[in-house]
Coordinates of C-alpha atoms in Angstrom, one line a residue:
Chain A
X9 CA 0.0 0.0 0.0
X10 CA 1.4 3.4 -0.9
X11 CA 0.8 6.1 1.5
X12 CA 0.5 9.6 0.1
X13 CA 3.2 11.7 1.6
X14 CA 2.0 15.1 2.7
X15 CA 4.2 18.0 2.1
X16 CA 5.2 19.3 5.6
X17 CA 3.6 22.6 5.0
X18 CA 0.4 21.4 3.5
X19 CA -2.7 21.4 5.7
X20 CA -4.2 17.9 6.3
X21 CA -7.5 17.3 4.6
X22 CA -9.6 17.5 7.7
X23 CA -8.2 21.0 8.5
X24 CA -8.9 22.1 4.9
X25 CA -12.5 21.0 5.1
X26 CA -12.9 22.6 8.5
X27 CA -11.4 26.0 7.6
X28 CA -13.1 25.9 4.2
X29 CA -16.4 25.1 5.9
X30 CA -16.0 27.9 8.4
X31 CA -15.2 30.4 5.6
X32 CA -18.1 29.4 3.3
X33 CA -20.6 29.2 6.2
X34 CA -19.6 32.5 7.7
X35 CA -19.7 34.3 4.3
X36 CA -23.0 32.6 3.4
X37 CA -24.7 33.6 6.7
X38 CA -23.2 37.0 7.2
X39 CA -22.9 38.3 3.7
X40 CA -25.1 36.3 1.2
X41 CA -28.2 35.8 3.3
X42 CA -28.9 39.6 3.6
X43 CA -28.5 39.9 -0.1
X44 CA -30.8 37.0 -0.9
X45 CA -33.4 38.5 1.5
X46 CA -33.4 41.9 -0.2
X47 CA -34.2 40.4 -3.6
X48 CA -36.8 38.0 -2.1
X49 CA -38.6 40.8 -0.3
X50 CA -38.5 43.1 -3.4
X51 CA -40.1 40.4 -5.5
X52 CA -42.6 39.3 -2.8
X53 CA -45.3 41.2 -4.8
X54 CA -44.2 39.8 -8.1
X55 CA -42.5 41.7 -10.9
X56 CA -45.7 43.8 -11.2
X57 CA -45.4 45.0 -7.6
X58 CA -41.7 45.6 -8.1
X59 CA -42.4 47.8 -11.1
X60 CA -45.2 49.7 -9.3
X61 CA -43.0 50.5 -6.4
X62 CA -40.1 51.4 -8.7
X63 CA -42.1 53.9 -10.8
X64 CA -43.7 55.6 -7.9
X65 CA -43.0 59.4 -8.3
X66 CA -41.1 59.8 -5.0
X67 CA -39.0 56.8 -5.7
X68 CA -38.1 58.2 -9.2
X69 CA -37.3 61.6 -7.6
X70 CA -34.9 59.9 -5.2
X71 CA -33.2 58.1 -8.0
X72 CA -32.8 61.4 -9.9
X73 CA -31.4 63.2 -6.8
X74 CA -28.9 60.4 -6.2
X75 CA -27.8 60.5 -9.8
X76 CA -27.4 64.3 -9.7
X77 CA -25.4 64.2 -6.5
X78 CA -23.1 61.5 -7.8
X79 CA -22.9 63.2 -11.2
X80 CA -21.4 66.2 -9.6
X81 CA -19.3 64.6 -6.8
X82 CA -17.7 61.9 -8.9
X83 CA -16.2 64.1 -11.7
X84 CA -15.0 66.7 -9.2
X85 CA -13.3 64.0 -7.1
X86 CA -11.8 62.4 -10.2
X87 CA -10.2 65.7 -11.3
X88 CA -8.9 66.1 -7.7
X89 CA -7.6 62.6 -7.6
X90 CA -5.7 63.0 -10.8
X91 CA -4.3 66.4 -9.7
X92 CA -3.3 65.1 -6.3
X93 CA -1.7 61.9 -7.7
X94 CA 0.2 63.9 -10.4
X95 CA 1.6 66.3 -7.8
X96 CA 2.5 63.6 -5.3
X97 CA 4.0 61.1 -7.9
X98 CA 5.8 63.4 -10.3
X99 CA 7.4 66.0 -8.0
X100 CA 9.4 66.2 -4.7
X101 CA 8.2 68.5 -2.0
X102 CA 8.3 68.5 1.8
X103 CA 5.5 67.0 4.0
X104 CA 4.3 64.7 1.2
X105 CA 3.4 61.9 3.6
X106 CA 1.4 64.3 5.7
X107 CA -0.5 65.4 2.6
X108 CA -1.4 61.8 1.8
X109 CA -2.6 61.3 5.4
X110 CA -4.8 64.3 5.1
X111 CA -6.3 63.1 1.8
X112 CA -7.2 59.8 3.5
X113 CA -8.8 61.6 6.5
X114 CA -12.4 61.5 5.2
X115 CA -12.2 57.6 5.3
X116 CA -11.6 57.5 9.0
X117 CA -14.2 60.1 9.9
X118 CA -17.7 58.8 10.8
X119 CA -20.3 59.6 8.0
X120 CA -22.4 61.3 10.7
X121 CA -19.5 63.5 11.7
X122 CA -19.0 64.4 8.0
X123 CA -22.6 65.6 7.9
X124 CA -22.2 67.3 11.3
X125 CA -19.3 69.5 10.2
X126 CA -21.3 70.9 7.3
X127 CA -24.2 71.6 9.6
X128 CA -21.8 73.6 11.8
X129 CA -20.7 75.6 8.8
X130 CA -24.0 76.2 7.1
X131 CA -26.6 75.6 9.8
X132 CA -28.6 78.4 11.6
X133 CA -26.2 78.2 14.6
X134 CA -23.3 77.7 12.2
X135 CA -20.7 80.0 10.7
X136 CA -22.5 81.0 7.6
X137 CA -26.1 80.2 8.5
X138 CA -27.4 83.7 9.4
X139 CA -25.7 85.3 6.4
X140 CA -27.1 82.7 4.1
X141 CA -30.6 83.3 5.4
X142 CA -30.3 87.0 4.9
X143 CA -29.4 86.4 1.3
X144 CA -32.0 83.7 0.9
X145 CA -29.5 81.1 -0.1
X146 CA -30.4 77.5 0.7
X147 CA -27.5 75.2 1.2
X148 CA -28.5 73.0 4.2
X149 CA -31.5 70.7 3.7
X150 CA -31.1 71.3 -0.1
X151 CA -29.1 70.0 -3.0
X152 CA -25.8 71.9 -2.4
X153 CA -25.3 70.3 1.1
X154 CA -26.2 66.9 -0.2
X155 CA -23.6 67.3 -3.0
X156 CA -21.0 68.7 -0.5
X157 CA -21.2 65.8 1.9
X158 CA -21.2 63.3 -0.9
X159 CA -17.9 64.9 -2.2
X160 CA -16.6 64.7 1.4
X161 CA -17.2 61.0 2.0
X162 CA -16.0 60.0 -1.5
X163 CA -13.1 62.4 -1.4
X164 CA -10.2 59.9 -1.2
X165 CA -11.4 57.1 -3.6
X166 CA -9.8 58.1 -6.9
X167 CA -6.7 59.7 -5.2
X168 CA -5.8 56.8 -3.1
X169 CA -6.1 54.4 -6.1
X170 CA -4.0 56.6 -8.3
X171 CA -1.3 57.8 -5.9
X172 CA 0.4 54.4 -5.2
X173 CA 0.0 53.4 -8.9
X174 CA 1.6 56.6 -10.2
X175 CA 4.3 56.6 -7.6
X176 CA 5.2 53.0 -8.7
X177 CA 5.3 54.0 -12.3
X178 CA 7.7 56.8 -11.6
X179 CA 8.3 59.8 -13.8
X180 CA 10.8 58.6 -16.4
X181 CA 8.3 58.3 -19.3
X182 CA 6.8 61.7 -18.6
X183 CA 10.2 63.4 -18.4
X184 CA 11.2 61.8 -21.6
X185 CA 8.1 63.1 -23.3
X186 CA 8.7 66.6 -21.9
X187 CA 12.3 66.6 -23.0
X188 CA 11.2 65.6 -26.5
X189 CA 9.1 68.8 -26.5
X190 CA 5.6 67.5 -25.5
X191 CA 3.5 70.0 -23.6
X192 CA 2.3 69.2 -20.1
X193 CA -1.2 68.4 -21.4
X194 CA 0.1 66.3 -24.3
X195 CA 2.3 64.4 -21.9
X196 CA -0.6 63.7 -19.6
X197 CA -3.0 62.7 -22.4
X198 CA -0.6 60.5 -24.4
X199 CA 1.8 59.1 -21.8
X200 CA 0.2 59.2 -18.3
X201 CA -3.4 58.5 -19.1
X202 CA -2.9 55.3 -21.0
X203 CA -0.8 54.0 -18.1
X204 CA -3.3 54.8 -15.5
X205 CA -6.6 54.3 -17.3
X206 CA -7.6 51.0 -15.6
X207 CA -6.6 52.3 -12.2
X208 CA -8.5 55.4 -12.8
X209 CA -11.6 53.5 -13.8
X210 CA -11.3 51.3 -10.7
X211 CA -11.2 54.4 -8.5
X212 CA -14.1 56.1 -10.3
X213 CA -16.1 52.9 -9.9
X214 CA -15.7 52.7 -6.1
X215 CA -16.2 56.4 -5.8
X216 CA -19.5 56.2 -7.7
X217 CA -20.8 53.2 -5.7
X218 CA -20.2 55.1 -2.5
X219 CA -21.6 58.3 -3.8
X220 CA -24.9 56.6 -4.8
X221 CA -25.1 54.6 -1.6
X222 CA -24.1 57.2 1.0
X223 CA -26.5 57.3 3.9
X224 CA -25.3 58.7 7.2
X225 CA -23.7 61.9 6.0
X226 CA -26.5 62.8 3.6
X227 CA -29.1 61.9 6.2
X228 CA -27.7 64.6 8.5
X229 CA -27.9 67.4 5.9
X230 CA -30.8 66.4 3.7
X231 CA -33.8 67.4 5.9
X232 CA -35.7 64.3 4.6
X233 CA -38.2 66.1 2.5
X234 CA -40.1 63.3 0.6
X235 CA -39.7 63.5 -3.1
X236 CA -37.4 66.6 -2.8
X237 CA -34.3 66.0 -0.7
X238 CA -34.4 62.2 -0.2
X239 CA -31.7 60.3 -2.0
X240 CA -32.3 56.6 -2.8
X241 CA -30.9 55.3 0.6
X242 CA -32.9 57.9 2.5
X243 CA -36.0 56.9 0.5
X244 CA -35.4 53.3 1.6
X245 CA -35.3 54.5 5.2
X246 CA -38.5 56.5 4.9
X247 CA -40.4 53.7 3.3
X248 CA -39.1 51.2 5.8
X249 CA -40.0 53.4 8.8
X250 CA -43.5 53.8 7.3
X251 CA -43.9 50.0 7.2
X252 CA -43.9 50.0 3.4
X253 CA -41.6 47.0 3.3
X254 CA -42.3 46.1 -0.4
X255 CA -41.4 49.7 -1.4
X256 CA -38.3 49.8 0.8
X257 CA -37.0 46.5 -0.5
X258 CA -37.7 47.5 -4.1
X259 CA -35.5 50.6 -3.9
X260 CA -33.0 48.5 -1.8
X261 CA -32.9 45.9 -4.5
X262 CA -32.1 48.5 -7.1
X263 CA -29.2 49.7 -4.9
X264 CA -28.1 46.1 -4.3
X265 CA -28.0 45.4 -8.1
X266 CA -25.8 48.5 -8.4
X267 CA -23.5 47.1 -5.7
X268 CA -23.4 43.7 -7.5
X269 CA -22.6 45.4 -10.8
X270 CA -19.8 47.4 -9.1
X271 CA -18.4 44.2 -7.6
X272 CA -18.5 42.4 -10.9
X273 CA -16.7 45.2 -12.8
X274 CA -14.2 45.5 -10.0
X275 CA -13.5 41.8 -10.2
X276 CA -13.1 41.9 -13.9
X277 CA -10.6 44.8 -13.6
X278 CA -8.7 42.9 -10.9
X279 CA -8.4 39.8 -13.0
X280 CA -7.9 41.3 -16.4
X281 CA -5.8 44.3 -15.7
X282 CA -4.1 43.4 -12.5
X283 CA -0.8 44.7 -13.6
X284 CA -2.2 48.1 -14.3
X285 CA -3.9 48.6 -10.8
X286 CA -2.3 49.7 -7.6
X287 CA -0.3 46.8 -6.1
X288 CA -2.8 46.3 -3.3
X289 CA -5.4 45.0 -5.7
X290 CA -3.2 42.5 -7.6
X291 CA -4.2 39.0 -6.8
Chain B
X27 CA 6.3 90.3 -8.7
X28 CA 9.8 89.9 -10.0
X29 CA 11.1 89.2 -6.6
X30 CA 8.7 86.3 -6.2
X31 CA 9.6 85.0 -9.7
X32 CA 13.3 85.1 -8.9
X33 CA 12.8 83.3 -5.6
X34 CA 10.8 80.5 -7.3
X35 CA 13.0 80.0 -10.3
X36 CA 15.5 77.6 -8.7
X37 CA 12.5 75.6 -7.4
X38 CA 11.0 75.4 -10.8
X39 CA 14.1 74.3 -12.6
X40 CA 14.3 71.1 -10.5
X41 CA 11.1 69.9 -12.2
X42 CA 11.3 68.8 -15.8
X43 CA 7.6 68.3 -15.9
X44 CA 5.2 71.3 -16.1
X45 CA 2.2 71.7 -13.9
X46 CA 3.6 71.4 -10.4
X47 CA 2.1 74.6 -9.1
X48 CA -1.2 74.0 -10.8
X49 CA -1.7 70.4 -9.6
X50 CA -0.4 70.9 -6.1
X51 CA -2.3 74.3 -5.8
X52 CA -5.6 72.7 -6.9
X53 CA -5.0 69.7 -4.5
X54 CA -4.4 72.0 -1.5
X55 CA -7.2 74.3 -2.4
X56 CA -9.8 71.5 -2.8
X57 CA -8.5 69.7 0.3
X58 CA -8.8 72.8 2.4
X59 CA -12.2 73.8 1.1
X60 CA -13.9 70.4 1.3
X61 CA -12.2 68.7 4.2
X62 CA -10.1 71.0 6.4
X63 CA -12.3 74.1 6.8
X64 CA -15.4 72.1 7.7
X65 CA -13.4 69.9 10.1
X66 CA -12.1 73.1 11.7
X67 CA -15.7 74.2 12.2
X68 CA -16.1 71.2 14.4
X69 CA -12.7 71.3 16.1
X70 CA -13.1 74.8 17.4
X71 CA -16.7 74.4 18.6
X72 CA -15.6 73.1 22.1
X73 CA -13.4 76.2 22.3
X74 CA -16.5 78.4 22.0
X75 CA -18.3 76.0 24.4
X76 CA -15.6 76.3 27.1
X77 CA -14.1 73.3 28.8
X78 CA -16.8 73.1 31.4
X79 CA -19.6 73.3 28.8
X80 CA -17.8 70.6 26.8
X81 CA -17.5 68.4 29.8
X82 CA -21.1 68.9 30.8
X83 CA -22.3 67.9 27.3
X84 CA -20.1 64.8 27.3
X85 CA -20.6 63.5 30.8
X86 CA -24.3 62.8 30.8
X87 CA -25.1 59.1 31.3
X88 CA -26.8 58.9 28.0
X89 CA -23.8 60.2 26.0
X90 CA -21.3 58.1 28.0
X91 CA -23.5 55.0 27.4
X92 CA -23.6 55.7 23.7
X93 CA -19.8 56.2 23.5
X94 CA -19.2 53.0 25.5
X95 CA -21.6 51.1 23.2
X96 CA -20.1 52.4 19.9
X97 CA -16.4 51.9 20.9
X98 CA -17.0 48.7 23.0
X99 CA -18.9 46.9 20.3
X100 CA -16.6 48.2 17.6
X101 CA -13.7 46.6 19.5
X102 CA -15.5 43.3 19.8
X103 CA -16.5 43.4 16.1
X104 CA -12.8 44.2 15.1
X105 CA -11.6 41.2 17.2
X106 CA -14.2 38.8 15.8
X107 CA -13.6 40.0 12.2
X108 CA -9.8 39.7 12.7
X109 CA -10.2 36.0 13.7
X110 CA -12.5 35.1 10.8
X111 CA -10.5 37.4 8.5
X112 CA -7.4 35.3 9.2
X113 CA -9.2 32.1 8.4
X114 CA -10.9 33.5 5.3
X115 CA -7.6 34.9 4.0
X116 CA -5.9 31.6 4.7
X117 CA -8.5 29.7 2.7
X118 CA -8.4 32.1 -0.2
X119 CA -4.6 32.2 -0.4
X120 CA -3.7 28.6 0.3
X121 CA -6.5 26.4 -0.9
X122 CA -7.7 25.7 -4.5
X123 CA -11.3 25.0 -5.0
X124 CA -14.0 25.8 -7.6
X125 CA -15.9 29.0 -7.0
X126 CA -13.0 30.6 -5.2
X127 CA -13.0 33.7 -7.4
X128 CA -16.7 34.3 -6.6
X129 CA -16.1 33.8 -2.9
X130 CA -13.2 36.3 -3.1
X131 CA -15.4 38.9 -4.9
X132 CA -18.2 38.5 -2.4
X133 CA -15.9 39.6 0.5
X134 CA -16.2 43.2 -0.7
X135 CA -20.0 43.2 -0.6
X136 CA -20.1 45.3 2.6
X137 CA -18.0 47.9 0.8
X138 CA -20.3 48.1 -2.2
X139 CA -23.7 47.6 -0.6
X140 CA -25.2 50.8 0.6
X141 CA -25.4 50.8 4.4
X142 CA -29.2 51.5 4.5
X143 CA -29.7 48.4 2.4
X144 CA -27.6 46.3 4.7
X145 CA -29.4 47.8 7.6
X146 CA -33.0 46.9 6.6
X147 CA -31.8 43.4 5.4
X148 CA -30.0 42.6 8.7
X149 CA -32.9 44.0 10.7
X150 CA -35.4 41.8 8.9
X151 CA -33.2 38.7 9.1
X152 CA -32.5 39.0 12.8
X153 CA -36.0 40.2 13.9
X154 CA -37.8 37.7 16.1
X155 CA -39.9 36.6 13.1
X156 CA -36.9 36.7 10.6
X157 CA -35.0 33.8 9.0
X158 CA -32.2 33.9 11.6
X159 CA -34.1 35.6 14.4
X160 CA -36.8 33.0 14.6
X161 CA -34.1 30.2 14.9
X162 CA -32.4 32.1 17.7
X163 CA -35.7 32.9 19.4
X164 CA -36.2 29.2 20.0
X165 CA -33.1 29.3 22.3
X166 CA -34.3 32.5 23.9
X167 CA -31.7 34.7 22.1
X168 CA -32.7 38.1 20.9
X169 CA -30.4 40.0 18.5
X170 CA -32.5 42.6 16.7
X171 CA -33.4 45.7 18.9
X172 CA -30.7 44.8 21.5
X173 CA -27.0 45.7 21.7
X174 CA -26.2 42.4 20.0
X175 CA -27.8 43.8 16.9
X176 CA -25.3 46.6 16.9
X177 CA -22.5 43.9 17.1
X178 CA -24.0 41.9 14.1
X179 CA -24.2 45.0 11.9
X180 CA -20.6 46.0 12.9
X181 CA -19.2 42.5 12.2
X182 CA -20.9 42.7 8.8
X183 CA -19.7 46.2 7.8
X184 CA -16.0 45.7 9.0
X185 CA -15.2 42.2 7.6
X186 CA -13.6 43.3 4.3
X187 CA -11.0 45.5 6.1
X188 CA -9.6 42.6 8.0
X189 CA -9.6 40.1 5.1
X190 CA -8.2 42.6 2.6
X191 CA -5.3 43.8 4.7
X192 CA -4.1 40.3 5.7
X193 CA -4.7 38.6 2.3
X194 CA -1.9 40.3 0.2
X195 CA 0.6 39.9 3.0
X196 CA -0.2 36.2 3.3
X197 CA 0.1 35.7 -0.4
X198 CA 3.5 37.4 -0.4
X199 CA 4.7 35.3 2.5
X200 CA 6.0 32.5 0.3
X201 CA 6.3 28.9 1.4
X202 CA 10.1 29.0 1.9
X203 CA 10.1 30.2 5.5
X204 CA 7.6 27.5 6.4
X205 CA 9.6 24.8 4.5
X206 CA 12.8 25.9 6.2
X207 CA 11.1 25.7 9.6
X208 CA 9.7 22.2 8.8
X209 CA 13.1 21.0 7.6
X210 CA 14.6 22.1 10.9
X211 CA 12.1 19.9 12.7
X212 CA 9.3 22.3 13.7
X213 CA 5.8 20.9 14.0
X214 CA 2.9 22.4 12.1
X215 CA 1.6 24.1 15.2
X216 CA 5.0 25.6 16.0
X217 CA 5.4 26.8 12.4
X218 CA 2.0 28.6 12.5
X219 CA 2.5 30.0 16.0
X220 CA 6.2 31.0 15.8
X221 CA 6.7 31.8 12.1
X222 CA 3.5 32.6 10.2
X223 CA 1.5 34.5 12.8
X224 CA 4.4 36.8 13.9
X225 CA 5.0 37.7 10.2
X226 CA 1.3 38.5 9.8
X227 CA 1.0 40.4 13.0
X228 CA 1.4 44.0 11.6
X229 CA -1.2 43.3 8.9
X230 CA -3.6 41.7 11.4
X231 CA -3.3 44.7 13.7
X232 CA -3.7 47.2 10.8
X233 CA -6.8 45.4 9.6
X234 CA -8.2 45.3 13.2
X235 CA -7.6 49.1 13.6
X236 CA -9.3 49.8 10.3
X237 CA -12.2 47.6 11.2
X238 CA -12.5 49.3 14.6
X239 CA -12.5 52.8 13.0
X240 CA -15.2 51.8 10.5
X241 CA -17.4 50.0 13.0
X242 CA -17.2 52.8 15.6
X243 CA -18.3 55.5 13.1
X244 CA -20.9 53.3 11.4
X245 CA -24.5 54.6 11.3
X246 CA -26.6 53.4 8.4
X247 CA -26.5 49.6 8.9
X248 CA -26.8 49.8 12.7
X249 CA -29.8 52.1 13.3
X250 CA -32.4 49.8 11.8
X251 CA -31.3 46.7 13.7
X252 CA -30.3 48.3 17.0
X253 CA -33.8 49.4 18.3
X254 CA -32.1 52.6 19.4
X255 CA -33.1 52.5 23.1
X256 CA -31.4 55.4 24.9
X257 CA -28.5 54.3 27.1
X258 CA -29.0 50.7 26.0
X259 CA -28.7 50.3 22.2
X260 CA -28.2 53.8 21.1
X261 CA -24.9 54.4 19.2
X262 CA -22.9 57.6 19.5
X263 CA -23.5 58.7 15.8
X264 CA -27.2 58.3 16.3
X265 CA -27.1 60.5 19.4
X266 CA -25.3 63.2 17.3
X267 CA -28.2 63.0 14.8
X268 CA -30.8 63.2 17.6
X269 CA -29.1 66.2 19.2
X270 CA -29.0 68.0 15.8
X271 CA -32.7 67.4 15.3
X272 CA -33.3 69.1 18.7
X273 CA -31.0 72.0 17.5
X274 CA -28.6 71.1 20.3
X275 CA -25.6 71.9 18.1
X276 CA -23.2 72.2 21.1
X277 CA -24.1 68.8 22.4
X278 CA -23.8 67.2 18.9
X279 CA -20.5 68.9 18.3
X280 CA -19.1 67.7 21.7
X281 CA -19.8 64.0 20.8
X282 CA -18.5 64.7 17.2
X283 CA -15.2 66.0 18.7
X284 CA -14.8 62.9 20.8
X285 CA -15.3 60.7 17.7
X286 CA -13.1 62.8 15.6
X287 CA -10.3 62.7 18.2
X288 CA -10.7 58.9 18.3
X289 CA -10.3 58.9 14.4
X290 CA -7.1 60.9 14.7
X291 CA -5.6 58.6 17.3
X292 CA -6.4 55.6 15.2
X293 CA -5.0 57.3 12.1
X294 CA -1.7 57.9 13.9
X295 CA -1.7 54.4 15.2
X296 CA -2.2 53.1 11.7
X297 CA 0.7 55.2 10.4
X298 CA 2.8 53.8 13.2
X299 CA 1.8 50.3 12.4
X300 CA 2.7 50.9 8.7
X301 CA 6.2 52.1 9.4
X302 CA 6.6 49.2 11.9
X303 CA 5.6 46.8 9.1
X304 CA 7.9 48.5 6.6
X305 CA 10.9 48.2 8.9
X306 CA 10.2 44.4 9.4
X307 CA 10.2 43.8 5.6

């Protein structure tokens, strides 16, 4: 009888089954079950019920508001991300590490605190509140504040994806182009952009997902006016709190589909273009 | 004008590439406008309030209970997720099995799923008549609308941080060190305890700190499942919202400052951890 000799560093079969079982069980119960529930509840009234809840005017208004907020926040943060990564990767200047830490700051701040700081700036007891009222300018509990907090919470996404990538790539290619007479804009468009396009897309994807899904920060500054200042996640809350579970889970399912699409695209980028992403995402 | 130009010219000549002042200028301007000035509005609030006013706002039993709940449960969630994160990362890095890619992608679900969606789903699952809640109810365990609901939501939301910080370090580890230890006669348990885990320690701690920070500040996924009973299952971020709704800006700002200070400390700790990890490479 031949006995299979186990490599000394390979786990025995029972351990593989145990750890594999724990992993699959934990992920299934903790992560997949909530996802399954969302779609089951959304379709509880059949596709017709789903469609009715989806096309309800307040639901559509929330979709529109979310798209507007993300449509402003994501491009602005993308321009910022490119500028920040260009400055940090292509030049030497003091306190660079400190700057990177500051850029990451919004990630470690609670979303509610993010909303709070804008209330303290624009609220009635805030810095600018009384002045704004005098001039009849509405920022808090209106679109501008919703856009501002969305920018705040999604601030680092593109930058933190591009900074390590562009630092890794160095500046030789750009310097060569500049030496050969290319303008700064030409250098960026023809040399840098092709090198970072997949990383950029990766950052924009995550930024967009968070912008559409942000809840805590927007909740603080929105004022919760149904059909006017409710984004999709806020509309979910409003319906749920009013015991309209079918409606709540319908909008939730739409957001969940968006999340799944984001995950799918993100995985494709990680598998297909791993070499062109920041090192942390290479599998 | 000309004096400034003269002063800057040596600085400029060091850069072959154009656009330094434009890109850095825009970066600093945007950072200041969006992040730093609003945060300053929060940081200086307690100054206006005075130390006594700040202390009075913070030291009420309800506020203290909410801070204890948020930070205590966040610590518990970070420890739980670090344990499972290690196992999940090990399985994803070391084992080969069908469907592994899918499993790997699913880990990031809490990143991608809006917190309000997670909140209503978890709340419905763990409610006494929910899929999981009804099973637990048979054993007399209640999760939804108790502090345990807070823990469940935090474990959900923070899991990707622990897996994603440990996984790449584990993949990089290489089998050579373990083979060397095995050749020298170490048992499997000794190899894991004395070789593998110490090498992973900085990554595990980094993941734990990130999970803790995320869980402590989390709002959306928790408020639906927690029941929000004051001094029992009311988290600190919710108390900020409540105080704002009552136009108690000072009280809200005081809690906000405590949470922001905690974020700063954690950010510093994370930077320390990273330089420690870099030195050990």
